[in-house]
Amino acid sequence: MAQDFDYDLLIIGGGINGCGIARDAAGRGLRVGLAEMDDLASATSSASTKLFHGGLRYLEYFEVRLVREALIERETLLRAMPHISWPMRFVLPYHKDMRFESATPTSKLLGFVMPWMKGRRPAWLIRLGLFMYDHLGGRKILPATATLDLRRAPEGGPLQDRFEKAYEYSDCWVEDSRLVVLNARDAVARGADIMVRTKVTGAKRHSDHWTVTLSDQQSGAMRDVSAKMIVNAAGPWVGDVLNGTLGLNSREGVRLVRGSHIVVPKLYEHDKCYFFQGEDGRIIFAIPYEGDFTLIGTTDADHSDPSQVPSCTIEEQDYLCAFASKYFKAPVTRDQIVWTYSGVRPLYDDGAENASALTRDYTLKLDDAAAPLLNIFGGKITTYRRLAESALRKIATQFEGLKGEWTAGVPMPGGNFPVDGVDALIADLQRDYPFLEAAWAKRLVRAYGTDARVILGDAKNAADLGEAFGAGLSAAELDWLRSHEFARTGQDVLWRRSKLGLRLSAEQAARVDAYMQA
Ligand SMILES: Cc1cc2nc3c(=O)[nH]c(=O)nc-3n(C[C@H](O)[C@H](O)[C@H](O)COP(=O)(O)OP(=O)(O)OC[C@H]3O[C@@H](n4cnc5c(N)ncnc54)[C@H](O)[C@@H]3O)c2cc1C
């Protein structure tokens, strides 16, 4: 559309919001450039709890629109990416001592009309919340809420005997960092330029366009590009970009709230998650993870500076272990932890006192005083596609004749198969590539879907895939990740394109890194 400029849209930030907008905009015919200063999904978008969820607890904040939008969206997303996303059941054990966070509007209301509850969450309220969760909209694939008798159900086995009853409801799992990369791949297929290890270090605003300075983080080379418009999707850095890089004086900002997770060897055998409510009113999840592990999180702690890399503190590790140990029969201890990760939620600062109470909704602010700038605040993995649609609606007036919404129902790369088709895809892959063991075939299908065949090509045996790095990781896969998925380092491969970092030794990981950087 912009004949005179390099790009119609220059997007700052290759997290889920930047890549989601890039895909949507490129599919509508806009010339899109996206600059990511590190790896795709290197910040918040690889550090989430990895759920496409309506956000059951946000109902207590009366965020009904956000919950409804997210509930409807879950299944739209699930259908478009049945390889990297799948349904999960959540078991919510009930105990009469479960408390609200004192700041939620619901707890305040209940404190007023039922003061004798002293902040406890009554069972009928949980049932009401789950009833709304089932019926607010969009649930066609996922099963409805059920009640479990924990004294008999297998889900009661790992839990302490004091839990006799639980509610069970549905949400979906998603491989967050792979979701980002698949959006970037699809954006490229539709004409976008995705530039990784490229930092936006400055920008000059003109009346009808921007000159943007890009700095290659590996070579140090600088260059200028022109763009009709900028989208600031820098996540935790959105305020720094606005006030620093772009040199605008804005009061808009985000509150950075750190959330940490711990990973421990598998705590139980079944494939459901637990949703634990604490006596402090907070909630945590315990989720089956990568076959052999359990993921436990998250915390909520203010984080002052985006440039300070978030990490899970000893206090956070102890908090999560102690929280989970109030539910599981066998205590969870710090020495069981095999990995931790932390991310910073860039929440739109709406002035709430307490971190958990800040809105999880997104806010888009268009500044069209001169060449336009769209700033993205907040958002969730679950709402990224809708956020991209809203962003495109906001900027449509800048691009005459812009095509309409198109992303709902369009499969992500490798996701062009039925929602319940994973087992058939694994079986087909093993039939055609008999050297693949079950776990290897499953990993490839879960990561790449129908593209697994493209990576395996005409290999007749494992040796045809080149050097083996351990846990089924081959040179052929690394070549694919470099040429199709923007991976440059061992870290990119082992912690974002996959989670093979959990399985490879330090020596194997070093070999992967050397291969990637060669
Ligand atoms: C602990 C935790 C759990 C969560 N769980 C869930 C969940 O289960 N479900 C859910 O739906 N949501 C969840 N979320 C929310 C979700 O992860 C975030 O809202 C989302 O990832 C934010 O994406 P983003 O693209 O805005 O930011 P980011 O992913 O942080 O991306 C911003 C990118 O901008 C880049 N950047 C910054 N400055 C520049 C610059 N000058 N030049 C170039 N690049 C730049 C950064 O390197 C970064 O990669 C969770 C968040 C956290 C922290």
Coordinates of C-alpha atoms and ligand atoms in Angstrom, one line a residue:
M1 CA 0.0 0.0 0.0
A2 CA 2.7 2.5 0.9
Q3 CA 4.6 3.0 -2.3
D4 CA 7.0 5.6 -1.0
F5 CA 8.0 3.9 2.3
D6 CA 9.7 0.6 3.1
Y7 CA 6.8 -0.5 5.2
D8 CA 3.2 0.3 5.9
L9 CA 3.7 -1.0 9.5
L10 CA 6.9 -1.3 11.4
I11 CA 6.2 -3.4 14.5
I12 CA 8.5 -3.2 17.5
G13 CA 8.5 -6.5 19.4
G14 CA 8.4 -10.2 18.4
G15 CA 6.3 -11.5 21.3
I16 CA 2.8 -12.9 20.7
N17 CA 1.2 -9.5 20.2
G18 CA 3.7 -8.2 17.7
C19 CA 3.8 -11.5 15.7
G20 CA 0.0 -11.8 15.8
I21 CA -0.5 -8.3 14.4
A22 CA 2.2 -8.9 11.8
R23 CA 0.4 -12.0 10.6
D24 CA -3.0 -10.4 10.5
A25 CA -1.7 -7.2 8.8
A26 CA 0.4 -9.1 6.2
G27 CA -2.7 -11.2 5.3
R28 CA -4.6 -8.0 4.6
G29 CA -2.0 -6.9 2.1
L30 CA 0.0 -4.4 4.3
R31 CA 3.7 -4.3 3.9
V32 CA 4.9 -5.3 7.4
G33 CA 8.3 -5.2 9.0
L34 CA 8.8 -6.6 12.5
A35 CA 12.0 -5.9 14.6
E36 CA 12.7 -8.1 17.6
M37 CA 15.8 -7.2 19.6
D38 CA 16.5 -10.8 20.8
D39 CA 14.8 -14.1 19.8
L40 CA 11.1 -14.3 19.0
A41 CA 9.2 -15.0 22.3
S42 CA 12.4 -14.3 24.3
A43 CA 10.5 -12.3 26.9
T44 CA 7.0 -12.7 28.4
S45 CA 5.6 -14.8 25.5
S46 CA 7.7 -17.9 26.4
A47 CA 7.2 -17.5 30.2
S48 CA 3.4 -17.9 30.6
T49 CA 1.5 -20.7 32.2
K50 CA 0.7 -21.7 28.6
L51 CA -3.1 -21.8 28.9
F52 CA -5.7 -20.7 26.5
H53 CA -8.1 -19.9 29.2
G54 CA -11.2 -17.8 30.0
G55 CA -9.6 -16.8 33.3
L56 CA -12.1 -18.3 35.8
R57 CA -10.7 -16.0 38.6
Y58 CA -11.3 -12.8 36.6
L59 CA -15.0 -13.4 37.1
E60 CA -14.5 -12.3 40.7
Y61 CA -13.3 -9.0 39.3
F62 CA -16.5 -8.8 37.1
E63 CA -14.3 -8.9 34.0
V64 CA -17.2 -10.6 32.2
R65 CA -16.4 -9.2 28.7
L66 CA -12.8 -10.3 29.0
V67 CA -13.8 -13.8 30.2
R68 CA -16.5 -14.2 27.5
E69 CA -14.1 -13.1 24.7
A70 CA -11.4 -15.5 25.9
L71 CA -13.8 -18.4 26.4
I72 CA -15.1 -18.1 22.8
E73 CA -11.6 -17.6 21.5
R74 CA -10.2 -20.8 23.2
E75 CA -12.0 -23.1 20.7
T76 CA -11.3 -20.9 17.7
L77 CA -7.6 -21.1 18.5
L78 CA -7.7 -24.8 19.3
R79 CA -9.1 -25.6 15.9
A80 CA -6.5 -23.6 14.1
M81 CA -3.5 -25.3 15.9
P82 CA -4.4 -28.8 17.1
H83 CA -0.7 -29.7 17.1
I84 CA 0.5 -27.1 19.7
S85 CA -2.7 -26.8 21.6
W86 CA -5.0 -29.4 23.3
P87 CA -7.9 -29.6 25.8
M88 CA -7.1 -30.0 29.5
R89 CA -9.3 -30.8 32.4
F90 CA -8.7 -28.8 35.7
V91 CA -9.5 -30.3 39.0
L92 CA -10.4 -27.7 41.6
P93 CA -10.5 -29.3 45.1
Y94 CA -12.9 -27.6 47.4
H95 CA -12.2 -26.8 51.0
K96 CA -14.2 -24.6 53.3
D97 CA -11.2 -22.5 54.3
M98 CA -10.6 -21.2 50.8
R99 CA -10.4 -17.4 50.9
F100 CA -10.8 -14.6 48.5
E101 CA -8.2 -12.1 47.7
S102 CA -9.7 -9.3 49.9
A103 CA -9.5 -6.7 47.1
T104 CA -11.8 -8.4 44.6
P105 CA -15.2 -6.7 44.0
T106 CA -16.9 -10.1 44.7
S107 CA -15.2 -10.4 48.1
K108 CA -16.1 -6.9 49.0
L109 CA -19.7 -7.5 48.1
L110 CA -19.9 -10.8 50.0
G111 CA -18.2 -9.2 52.9
F112 CA -21.0 -6.7 53.0
V113 CA -24.0 -9.1 52.6
M114 CA -22.5 -12.2 54.3
P115 CA -20.0 -10.8 56.9
W116 CA -20.0 -14.1 58.8
M117 CA -18.1 -15.8 55.9
K118 CA -15.1 -13.7 56.9
G119 CA -13.6 -13.8 53.4
R120 CA -14.2 -17.5 52.8
R121 CA -15.2 -18.6 49.3
P122 CA -18.5 -20.5 49.6
A123 CA -19.0 -23.6 47.4
W124 CA -22.1 -22.2 45.7
L125 CA -20.1 -19.2 44.5
I126 CA -17.6 -21.5 42.8
R127 CA -20.4 -23.5 41.2
L128 CA -21.9 -20.2 40.0
G129 CA -18.6 -19.1 38.6
L130 CA -18.2 -22.5 36.8
F131 CA -21.8 -22.4 35.5
M132 CA -21.0 -19.0 34.0
Y133 CA -17.7 -20.4 32.6
D134 CA -19.6 -23.2 30.9
H135 CA -22.4 -21.0 29.5
L136 CA -20.9 -17.5 28.7
G137 CA -20.2 -18.7 25.2
G138 CA -18.3 -20.7 22.6
R139 CA -18.0 -24.1 24.2
K140 CA -18.6 -26.8 21.5
I141 CA -15.5 -29.1 21.7
L142 CA -14.6 -28.8 25.4
P143 CA -16.6 -30.9 28.0
A144 CA -18.6 -29.2 30.7
T145 CA -18.0 -28.9 34.4
A146 CA -18.4 -32.0 36.5
T147 CA -18.3 -32.7 40.3
L148 CA -15.8 -35.3 41.6
D149 CA -15.9 -37.4 44.7
L150 CA -12.2 -37.3 45.6
R151 CA -12.6 -40.2 48.0
R152 CA -13.2 -42.5 45.0
A153 CA -11.9 -40.7 41.9
P154 CA -8.3 -41.3 40.9
E155 CA -7.7 -37.5 40.9
G156 CA -8.1 -37.7 44.7
G157 CA -5.2 -40.2 45.0
P158 CA -2.3 -37.7 45.1
L159 CA -4.2 -35.2 47.3
Q160 CA -4.5 -35.0 51.1
D161 CA -7.4 -36.9 52.6
R162 CA -9.1 -33.7 53.9
F163 CA -10.1 -32.9 50.2
E164 CA -13.3 -34.9 49.6
K165 CA -14.9 -33.0 46.8
A166 CA -13.7 -31.2 43.7
Y167 CA -15.1 -29.5 40.6
E168 CA -13.6 -30.2 37.2
Y169 CA -13.7 -27.9 34.3
S170 CA -12.1 -27.4 30.9
D171 CA -9.5 -25.0 29.4
C172 CA -6.7 -25.6 26.8
W173 CA -2.9 -25.9 26.9
V174 CA -0.8 -24.1 24.3
E175 CA 2.9 -24.2 23.6
D176 CA 3.3 -20.4 23.9
S177 CA 6.7 -19.8 22.3
R178 CA 5.8 -22.1 19.3
L179 CA 2.6 -20.1 18.9
V180 CA 4.7 -16.9 18.5
V181 CA 7.0 -18.6 15.9
L182 CA 4.1 -20.0 13.9
N183 CA 2.5 -16.6 13.7
A184 CA 5.9 -15.2 12.5
R185 CA 6.2 -18.0 9.9
D186 CA 2.7 -17.3 8.6
A187 CA 3.4 -13.6 8.5
V188 CA 6.5 -14.2 6.3
A189 CA 4.4 -16.6 4.1
R190 CA 2.1 -13.6 3.5
G191 CA 4.9 -11.2 2.7
A192 CA 6.2 -9.8 6.1
D193 CA 9.8 -9.2 7.0
I194 CA 10.6 -10.7 10.4
M195 CA 14.0 -9.3 11.7
V196 CA 15.3 -11.1 14.8
R197 CA 18.2 -9.8 16.9
T198 CA 17.3 -6.4 15.5
K199 CA 16.7 -3.6 18.0
V200 CA 14.8 -0.4 17.3
T201 CA 17.1 2.2 18.8
G202 CA 15.5 5.4 17.6
A203 CA 12.8 6.9 15.4
K204 CA 12.2 10.3 13.9
R205 CA 8.6 11.3 13.4
H206 CA 7.6 13.2 10.2
S207 CA 4.1 14.4 9.3
D208 CA 3.3 11.3 7.2
H209 CA 5.9 8.7 8.1
W210 CA 8.6 7.5 10.5
T211 CA 12.3 7.0 9.9
V212 CA 13.2 4.1 12.2
T213 CA 16.8 3.2 13.2
L214 CA 17.4 -0.6 13.4
S215 CA 20.5 -2.0 15.1
D216 CA 21.7 -5.5 14.3
Q217 CA 22.5 -7.0 17.7
Q218 CA 25.0 -9.4 16.3
S219 CA 27.0 -7.4 13.9
G220 CA 26.4 -3.9 15.4
A221 CA 25.4 -2.6 12.0
M222 CA 22.8 0.2 12.0
R223 CA 20.4 1.2 9.2
D224 CA 17.3 3.3 8.7
V225 CA 14.0 2.2 7.3
S226 CA 10.9 4.2 6.6
A227 CA 7.4 3.3 7.7
K228 CA 4.0 4.9 7.4
M229 CA 3.2 3.8 10.9
I230 CA 4.7 2.2 14.0
V231 CA 3.1 -0.4 16.2
N232 CA 4.7 -0.5 19.7
A233 CA 4.3 -4.1 20.9
A234 CA 7.3 -4.1 23.1
G235 CA 5.5 -5.8 26.0
P236 CA 7.4 -4.9 29.3
W237 CA 9.3 -2.3 27.4
V238 CA 6.3 -0.5 25.9
G239 CA 6.8 2.5 28.2
D240 CA 10.6 2.6 27.6
V241 CA 10.0 2.5 23.8
L242 CA 7.4 5.2 24.0
N243 CA 9.3 7.6 26.2
G244 CA 12.9 6.6 25.4
T245 CA 13.3 5.2 21.9
L246 CA 10.5 7.2 20.3
G247 CA 11.2 10.2 22.4
L248 CA 7.6 11.0 23.2
N249 CA 6.4 12.3 26.5
S250 CA 3.6 10.0 27.5
R251 CA 2.0 9.3 30.8
E252 CA 0.7 5.9 29.6
G253 CA 2.4 3.0 31.2
V254 CA 2.5 -0.6 32.3
R255 CA 2.9 -2.1 35.7
L256 CA 5.3 -4.9 35.5
V257 CA 4.2 -8.0 37.5
R258 CA 6.6 -10.9 37.7
G259 CA 5.3 -14.4 37.6
S260 CA 7.4 -17.5 38.3
H261 CA 7.0 -21.2 37.7
I262 CA 8.9 -24.2 39.0
V263 CA 9.2 -27.6 37.3
V264 CA 9.6 -30.8 39.3
P265 CA 9.6 -34.5 38.3
K266 CA 6.1 -35.8 37.7
L267 CA 4.0 -35.7 40.9
Y268 CA 1.2 -37.9 39.7
E269 CA 0.2 -40.2 36.8
H270 CA -3.1 -38.8 35.4
D271 CA -3.2 -36.1 32.7
K272 CA -5.3 -33.5 34.5
C273 CA -4.3 -30.3 36.1
Y274 CA -5.0 -29.1 39.6
F275 CA -6.3 -25.6 40.3
F276 CA -5.4 -24.9 44.0
Q277 CA -6.8 -22.0 46.0
G278 CA -4.8 -20.8 48.8
E279 CA -5.8 -19.4 52.2
D280 CA -4.3 -16.1 51.0
G281 CA -6.9 -16.0 48.2
R282 CA -4.4 -16.6 45.4
I283 CA -4.5 -19.5 43.1
I284 CA -1.8 -21.7 41.5
F285 CA -1.9 -24.5 39.0
A286 CA -0.1 -27.9 39.0
I287 CA 0.1 -29.1 35.4
P288 CA 1.4 -32.2 33.7
Y289 CA 4.4 -31.0 31.7
E290 CA 6.5 -32.5 28.9
G291 CA 5.6 -36.0 29.8
D292 CA 7.8 -36.5 32.8
F293 CA 7.3 -33.4 34.8
T294 CA 4.8 -31.2 36.7
L295 CA 4.7 -27.5 36.2
I296 CA 3.7 -25.4 39.2
G297 CA 2.9 -21.7 39.1
T298 CA 2.5 -18.9 39.4
T299 CA 3.5 -16.0 41.7
D300 CA 2.6 -12.3 41.5
A301 CA 5.4 -9.8 42.4
D302 CA 6.0 -6.3 41.4
H303 CA 9.1 -6.0 39.1
S304 CA 10.6 -2.6 38.8
D305 CA 12.7 -2.6 35.6
P306 CA 12.2 -4.5 32.3
S307 CA 15.9 -4.6 31.7
Q308 CA 16.4 -6.7 34.9
V309 CA 16.0 -10.3 33.6
P310 CA 13.3 -11.9 35.8
S311 CA 14.2 -15.0 37.7
C312 CA 12.4 -17.2 40.2
T313 CA 13.7 -16.1 43.6
I314 CA 14.3 -18.6 46.5
E315 CA 11.3 -17.0 48.3
E316 CA 9.1 -17.6 45.2
Q317 CA 10.3 -21.2 45.0
D318 CA 9.5 -21.8 48.7
Y319 CA 6.1 -20.1 48.3
L320 CA 5.2 -22.4 45.4
C321 CA 6.5 -25.5 47.2
A322 CA 4.6 -24.6 50.4
F323 CA 1.4 -23.8 48.5
A324 CA 1.4 -27.1 46.6
S325 CA 2.4 -29.0 49.7
K326 CA -0.9 -27.9 51.4
Y327 CA -2.7 -30.0 48.8
F328 CA -0.5 -32.9 47.8
K329 CA 0.0 -35.8 50.2
A330 CA 3.8 -35.9 49.5
P331 CA 5.3 -32.5 50.2
V332 CA 6.9 -30.7 47.3
T333 CA 10.4 -29.5 48.2
R334 CA 12.9 -27.1 46.8
D335 CA 15.4 -29.9 46.1
Q336 CA 13.0 -31.5 43.6
I337 CA 13.1 -28.5 41.3
V338 CA 14.7 -29.2 38.0
W339 CA 14.0 -25.9 36.3
T340 CA 12.4 -22.5 36.9
Y341 CA 11.3 -19.7 34.7
S342 CA 10.0 -16.3 35.2
G343 CA 8.2 -13.7 33.1
V344 CA 7.0 -10.2 33.5
R345 CA 3.3 -9.4 32.8
P346 CA 3.1 -6.0 31.1
L347 CA -0.3 -5.0 32.6
Y348 CA -1.9 -1.8 31.7
D349 CA -1.6 0.4 34.8
D350 CA -5.2 1.2 35.7
G351 CA -4.2 2.4 39.2
A352 CA -5.2 -0.8 41.1
E353 CA -3.3 -1.2 44.4
N354 CA -2.6 -4.9 44.3
A355 CA -0.8 -6.7 41.5
S356 CA -3.3 -9.6 41.2
A357 CA -6.1 -7.0 40.8
L358 CA -4.7 -5.2 37.8
T359 CA -6.7 -5.8 34.7
R360 CA -5.6 -8.6 32.4
D361 CA -7.5 -7.0 29.5
Y362 CA -5.6 -5.1 26.7
T363 CA -5.7 -1.4 25.9
L364 CA -4.8 0.0 22.5
K365 CA -3.9 3.7 22.3
L366 CA -3.6 5.3 18.9
D367 CA -1.5 8.5 18.7
D368 CA -2.1 10.1 15.3
A369 CA -0.9 13.6 16.1
A370 CA 1.5 13.2 13.2
A371 CA 2.7 9.9 11.6
P372 CA 0.6 7.4 13.5
L373 CA 1.8 5.2 16.4
L374 CA -0.3 2.4 18.0
N375 CA 0.8 1.4 21.5
I376 CA -0.3 -2.0 22.8
F377 CA -0.7 -2.4 26.6
G378 CA -1.4 -5.7 28.4
G379 CA -3.2 -8.6 26.8
K380 CA -3.0 -12.4 27.2
I381 CA -1.8 -15.2 25.0
T382 CA -5.4 -16.3 24.8
T383 CA -6.6 -13.0 23.3
Y384 CA -3.7 -12.3 20.9
R385 CA -5.7 -12.9 17.7
R386 CA -8.6 -10.7 18.9
L387 CA -6.1 -8.1 20.0
A388 CA -4.6 -8.1 16.5
E389 CA -8.1 -7.7 15.0
S390 CA -8.8 -4.8 17.3
A391 CA -5.4 -3.2 16.4
L392 CA -6.2 -3.5 12.7
R393 CA -9.6 -2.0 13.3
K394 CA -8.0 1.0 15.0
I395 CA -5.6 1.6 12.2
A396 CA -7.9 0.9 9.3
T397 CA -8.6 4.6 8.6
Q398 CA -4.9 5.0 7.8
F399 CA -5.1 2.5 5.0
E400 CA -7.8 3.0 2.5
G401 CA -9.4 -0.1 1.2
L402 CA -7.9 -2.4 3.9
K403 CA -9.2 -5.9 3.7
G404 CA -11.5 -7.2 6.6
E405 CA -10.9 -9.7 9.3
W406 CA -9.6 -13.1 8.1
T407 CA -7.7 -15.0 10.8
A408 CA -10.6 -16.9 12.6
G409 CA -10.6 -20.5 11.4
V410 CA -7.4 -20.2 9.3
P411 CA -4.9 -22.9 10.4
M412 CA -1.5 -22.1 11.6
P413 CA 1.4 -23.6 9.8
G414 CA 1.3 -27.4 10.4
G415 CA -2.1 -27.2 12.0
N416 CA -4.2 -28.2 8.9
F417 CA -5.7 -31.3 10.4
P418 CA -8.7 -32.1 12.6
V419 CA -8.8 -31.2 16.3
D420 CA -8.8 -34.9 17.3
G421 CA -6.3 -35.9 14.6
V422 CA -3.0 -36.0 16.6
D423 CA -3.0 -39.7 17.2
A424 CA -3.7 -40.5 13.6
L425 CA -0.9 -38.2 12.5
I426 CA 1.5 -39.9 14.9
A427 CA 0.5 -43.3 13.6
D428 CA 0.9 -42.2 10.0
L429 CA 4.3 -40.8 10.7
Q430 CA 5.5 -44.0 12.4
R431 CA 4.2 -46.1 9.6
D432 CA 6.0 -44.0 7.0
Y433 CA 9.2 -43.5 9.1
P434 CA 9.4 -46.8 11.0
F435 CA 12.7 -45.7 12.7
L436 CA 10.8 -43.1 14.8
E437 CA 10.1 -44.3 18.3
A438 CA 6.7 -43.4 19.7
A439 CA 7.9 -40.5 21.9
W440 CA 10.0 -39.1 19.1
A441 CA 7.1 -39.2 16.6
K442 CA 4.8 -37.6 19.2
R443 CA 7.2 -34.8 19.9
L444 CA 7.6 -34.0 16.2
V445 CA 3.8 -34.0 15.6
R446 CA 3.2 -31.9 18.7
A447 CA 5.8 -29.4 17.6
Y448 CA 5.4 -29.3 13.8
G449 CA 2.0 -31.0 13.0
T450 CA 1.8 -31.8 9.3
D451 CA 5.2 -30.1 8.7
A452 CA 7.0 -33.0 10.6
R453 CA 7.0 -34.8 7.2
V454 CA 8.7 -31.9 5.5
I455 CA 11.5 -32.0 8.1
L456 CA 11.9 -35.8 7.8
G457 CA 11.9 -35.7 4.0
D458 CA 12.9 -38.9 2.4
A459 CA 14.9 -40.2 5.4
K460 CA 15.0 -44.0 5.5
N461 CA 16.7 -44.2 8.9
A462 CA 17.8 -41.9 11.7
A463 CA 21.3 -41.5 10.2
D464 CA 19.7 -39.8 7.1
L465 CA 18.7 -37.0 9.4
G466 CA 22.4 -36.1 10.1
E467 CA 24.2 -35.6 13.4
A468 CA 22.1 -36.8 16.4
F469 CA 22.2 -34.4 19.4
G470 CA 20.2 -36.5 21.9
A471 CA 16.5 -36.9 22.7
G472 CA 15.7 -37.2 19.0
L473 CA 17.1 -33.9 18.0
S474 CA 18.8 -34.1 14.6
A475 CA 20.8 -31.9 12.3
A476 CA 17.8 -32.0 9.9
E477 CA 15.6 -30.5 12.6
L478 CA 18.1 -27.8 13.5
D479 CA 18.4 -26.9 9.8
W480 CA 14.7 -26.5 9.7
L481 CA 14.6 -24.4 12.8
R482 CA 17.3 -22.1 11.4
S483 CA 15.8 -21.7 7.9
H484 CA 12.1 -21.7 8.8
E485 CA 11.8 -20.7 12.4
F486 CA 14.3 -17.9 13.0
A487 CA 16.4 -19.9 15.5
R488 CA 20.0 -18.7 15.9
T489 CA 21.4 -20.2 19.1
G490 CA 21.2 -23.3 21.3
Q491 CA 19.0 -21.4 23.7
D492 CA 16.5 -20.6 21.0
V493 CA 16.2 -24.3 20.1
L494 CA 16.3 -25.9 23.5
W495 CA 14.0 -23.5 25.5
R496 CA 11.7 -21.8 23.0
R497 CA 11.4 -23.9 19.8
S498 CA 11.3 -27.0 22.0
K499 CA 11.8 -27.8 25.7
L500 CA 14.6 -30.3 25.0
G501 CA 16.7 -28.3 27.4
L502 CA 15.0 -30.4 30.1
R503 CA 16.5 -33.6 28.6
L504 CA 19.9 -32.7 27.1
S505 CA 23.1 -32.8 29.1
A506 CA 25.3 -29.7 29.3
E507 CA 27.7 -31.3 26.8
Q508 CA 24.8 -32.1 24.4
A509 CA 23.4 -28.6 24.7
A510 CA 26.8 -27.1 23.9
R511 CA 27.0 -29.2 20.8
V512 CA 23.6 -27.9 19.7
D513 CA 24.7 -24.3 20.3
A514 CA 27.9 -24.8 18.3
Y515 CA 26.0 -26.3 15.4
M516 CA 23.5 -23.3 15.4
Q517 CA 26.2 -20.7 15.6
A518 CA 28.5 -22.3 13.0
Ligands
LIG1 C1 3.8 -15.7 34.6 C2 2.9 -15.4 33.5 C3 1.9 -16.3 33.2 C4 1.0 -16.0 32.2 N1 0.1 -17.0 31.8 C5 -0.8 -16.8 30.8 C6 -1.6 -17.8 30.4 O1 -1.6 -18.9 30.9 N2 -2.5 -17.5 29.4 C7 -2.5 -16.3 28.8 O2 -3.4 -16.2 27.9 N3 -1.6 -15.3 29.1 C8 -0.8 -15.6 30.1 N4 0.2 -14.6 30.4 C9 0.2 -13.3 29.7 C10 1.0 -13.4 28.4 O3 2.1 -14.2 28.6 C11 1.4 -12.0 28.0 O4 0.4 -11.1 28.1 C12 2.0 -12.0 26.6 O5 3.0 -12.9 26.4 C13 2.5 -10.6 26.3 O6 3.1 -10.6 25.0 P1 3.7 -9.3 24.3 O7 3.9 -9.6 22.9 O8 2.9 -8.1 24.6 O9 5.1 -9.1 25.1 P2 6.5 -9.9 25.0 O10 6.3 -11.4 24.8 O11 7.3 -9.5 26.2 O12 7.2 -9.3 23.7 C14 7.7 -8.0 23.6 C15 9.0 -8.1 22.8 O13 9.4 -6.8 22.5 C16 10.8 -6.9 22.3 N5 11.4 -5.5 22.3 C17 11.3 -4.7 23.4 N6 11.9 -3.5 23.1 C18 12.3 -3.6 21.8 C19 13.1 -2.8 20.9 N7 13.4 -1.5 21.2 N8 13.4 -3.2 19.6 C20 13.0 -4.5 19.3 N9 12.4 -5.3 20.1 C21 12.0 -4.9 21.3 C22 11.3 -7.8 23.5 O14 12.5 -8.4 23.3 C23 10.1 -8.8 23.5 O15 10.5 -10.0 22.8 C24 1.1 -14.8 31.4 C25 2.1 -13.9 31.8 C26 3.0 -14.2 32.8 C27 4.2 -13.3 33.0

